[in-house]
CSV table of C-alpha atoms and ligand atoms in Angstrom, one decimal:
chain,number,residue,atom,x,y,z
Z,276,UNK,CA,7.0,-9.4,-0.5
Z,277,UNK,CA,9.8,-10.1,-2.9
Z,278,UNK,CA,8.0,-9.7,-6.2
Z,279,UNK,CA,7.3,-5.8,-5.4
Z,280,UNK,CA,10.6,-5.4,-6.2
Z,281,UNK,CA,10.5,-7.2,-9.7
Z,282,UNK,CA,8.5,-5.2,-12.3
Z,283,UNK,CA,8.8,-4.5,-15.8
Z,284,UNK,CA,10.9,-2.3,-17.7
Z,285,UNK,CA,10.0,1.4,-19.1
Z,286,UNK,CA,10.7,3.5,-21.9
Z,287,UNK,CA,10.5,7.2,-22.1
Z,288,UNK,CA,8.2,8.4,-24.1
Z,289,UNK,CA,10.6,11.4,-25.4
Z,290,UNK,CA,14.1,10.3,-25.3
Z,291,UNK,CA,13.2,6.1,-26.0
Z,292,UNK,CA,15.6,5.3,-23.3
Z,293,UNK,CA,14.9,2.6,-20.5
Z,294,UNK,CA,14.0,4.2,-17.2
Z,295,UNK,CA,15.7,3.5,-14.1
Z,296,UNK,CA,13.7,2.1,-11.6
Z,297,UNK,CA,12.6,4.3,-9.0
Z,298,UNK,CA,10.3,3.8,-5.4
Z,299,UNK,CA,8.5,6.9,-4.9
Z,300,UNK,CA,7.1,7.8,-1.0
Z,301,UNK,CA,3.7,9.0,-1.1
Z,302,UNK,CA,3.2,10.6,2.9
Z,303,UNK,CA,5.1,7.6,3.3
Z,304,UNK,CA,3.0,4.9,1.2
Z,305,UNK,CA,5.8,3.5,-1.5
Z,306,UNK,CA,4.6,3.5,-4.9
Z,307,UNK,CA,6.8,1.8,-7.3
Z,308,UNK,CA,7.9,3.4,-10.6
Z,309,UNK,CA,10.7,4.8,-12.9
Z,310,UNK,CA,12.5,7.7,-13.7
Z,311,UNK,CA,14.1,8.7,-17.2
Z,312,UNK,CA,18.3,10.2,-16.3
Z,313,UNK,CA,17.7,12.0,-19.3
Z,314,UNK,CA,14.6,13.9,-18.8
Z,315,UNK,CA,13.2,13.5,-15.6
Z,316,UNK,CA,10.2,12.4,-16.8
Z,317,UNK,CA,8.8,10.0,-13.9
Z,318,UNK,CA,5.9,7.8,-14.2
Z,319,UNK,CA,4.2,5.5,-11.8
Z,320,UNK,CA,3.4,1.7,-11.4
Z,321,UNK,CA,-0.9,1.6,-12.8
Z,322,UNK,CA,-1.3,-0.8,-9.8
Z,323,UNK,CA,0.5,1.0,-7.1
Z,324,UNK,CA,-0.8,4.2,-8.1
Z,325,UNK,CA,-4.2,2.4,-8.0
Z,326,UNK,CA,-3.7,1.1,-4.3
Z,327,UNK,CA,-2.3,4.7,-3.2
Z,328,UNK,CA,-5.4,6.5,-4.6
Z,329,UNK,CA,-7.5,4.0,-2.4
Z,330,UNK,CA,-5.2,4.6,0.0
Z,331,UNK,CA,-5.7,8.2,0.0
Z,332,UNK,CA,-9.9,7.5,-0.4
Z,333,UNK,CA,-10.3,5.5,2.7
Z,334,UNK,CA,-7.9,7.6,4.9
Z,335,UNK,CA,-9.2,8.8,7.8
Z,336,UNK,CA,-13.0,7.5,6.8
Z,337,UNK,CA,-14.1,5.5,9.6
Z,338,UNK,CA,-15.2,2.0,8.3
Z,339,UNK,CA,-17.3,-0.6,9.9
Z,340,UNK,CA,-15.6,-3.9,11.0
Z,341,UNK,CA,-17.4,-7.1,11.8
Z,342,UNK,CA,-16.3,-9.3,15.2
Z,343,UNK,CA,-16.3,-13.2,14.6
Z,344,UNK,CA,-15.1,-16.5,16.3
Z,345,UNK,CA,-13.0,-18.8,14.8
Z,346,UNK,CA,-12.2,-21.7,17.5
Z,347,UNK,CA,-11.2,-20.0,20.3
Z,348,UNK,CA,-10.3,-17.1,19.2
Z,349,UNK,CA,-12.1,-13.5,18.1
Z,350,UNK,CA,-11.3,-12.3,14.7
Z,351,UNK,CA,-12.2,-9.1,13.0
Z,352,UNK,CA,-13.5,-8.9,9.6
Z,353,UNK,CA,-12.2,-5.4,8.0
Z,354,UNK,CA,-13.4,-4.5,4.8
Z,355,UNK,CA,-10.9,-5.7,1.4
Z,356,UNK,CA,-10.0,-2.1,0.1
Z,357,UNK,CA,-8.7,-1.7,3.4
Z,358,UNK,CA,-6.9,-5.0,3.8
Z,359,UNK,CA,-5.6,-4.6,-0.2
Z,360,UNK,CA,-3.9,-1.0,1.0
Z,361,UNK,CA,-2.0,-2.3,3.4
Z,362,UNK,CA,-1.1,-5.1,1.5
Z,363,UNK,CA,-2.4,-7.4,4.3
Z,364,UNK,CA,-2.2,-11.2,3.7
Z,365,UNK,CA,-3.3,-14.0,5.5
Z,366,UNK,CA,-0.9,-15.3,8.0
Z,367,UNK,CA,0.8,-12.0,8.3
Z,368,UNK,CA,1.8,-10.4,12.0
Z,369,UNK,CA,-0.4,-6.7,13.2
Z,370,UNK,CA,0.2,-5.4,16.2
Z,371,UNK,CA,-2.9,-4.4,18.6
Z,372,UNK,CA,-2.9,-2.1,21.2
Z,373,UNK,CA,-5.4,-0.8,23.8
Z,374,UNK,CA,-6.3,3.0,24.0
Z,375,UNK,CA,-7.9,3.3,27.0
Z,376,UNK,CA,-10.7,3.5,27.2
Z,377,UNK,CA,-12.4,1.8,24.2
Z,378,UNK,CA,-10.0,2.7,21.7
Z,379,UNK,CA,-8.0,-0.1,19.9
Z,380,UNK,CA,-5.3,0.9,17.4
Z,381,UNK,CA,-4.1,-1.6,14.8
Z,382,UNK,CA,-0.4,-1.4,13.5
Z,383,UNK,CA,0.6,-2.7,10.4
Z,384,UNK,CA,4.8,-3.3,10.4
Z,385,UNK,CA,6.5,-2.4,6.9
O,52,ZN,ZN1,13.3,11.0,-21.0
């Protein structure tokens, strides 16, 4: 997760002055981005914003997810757009937990 921090540089459109770099919170969702000290002009990472907006689409949509074995254990296949705005990877750690009674809520840590 290192390289979100390390993106390009920007230059204001009015003054021609580098931006600082800036992470926005969306509700929350951090989209990376930059600010101009001059004018306050603020603009927003094309890839981040692109990931928030699908965010924001599949928010609250309920989406179909597909139980599978692998060995001995039961995996659940979630659709991409879903993994892609959590920025889930494989090998990385969720946390599951049981709503009784047929509920299961799936935590993603920062
Ligand atoms: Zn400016």
């Amino acid at each position: 997760m290192n390289e979100k921090n390390e993106y390009g540089t920007m230059i204001c459109p009015t003054d021609k002055v580098e931006m600082e770099k800036k992470t926005f919170s969306m509700e929350g969702f951090k989209v990376r981005g930059w600010r101009c000290k001059k004018c306050g002009e603020e603009a927003f990472h094309g890839k981040d914003a692109e990931i928030y907006l699908l965010y924001k689409k599949l928010q609250n949509q309920p989406a179909k997810a597909k139980v599978g074995v692998l060995g001995k254990s039961t995996v659940l296949r979630i659709k991409k757009e879903i993994a892609q705005t959590l920025g889930l990877e494989k090998g990385d750690d969720i946390n599951i937990r049981i709503e009784p009674p047929r509920k299961v809520v799936i935590e993603v840590p920062e």
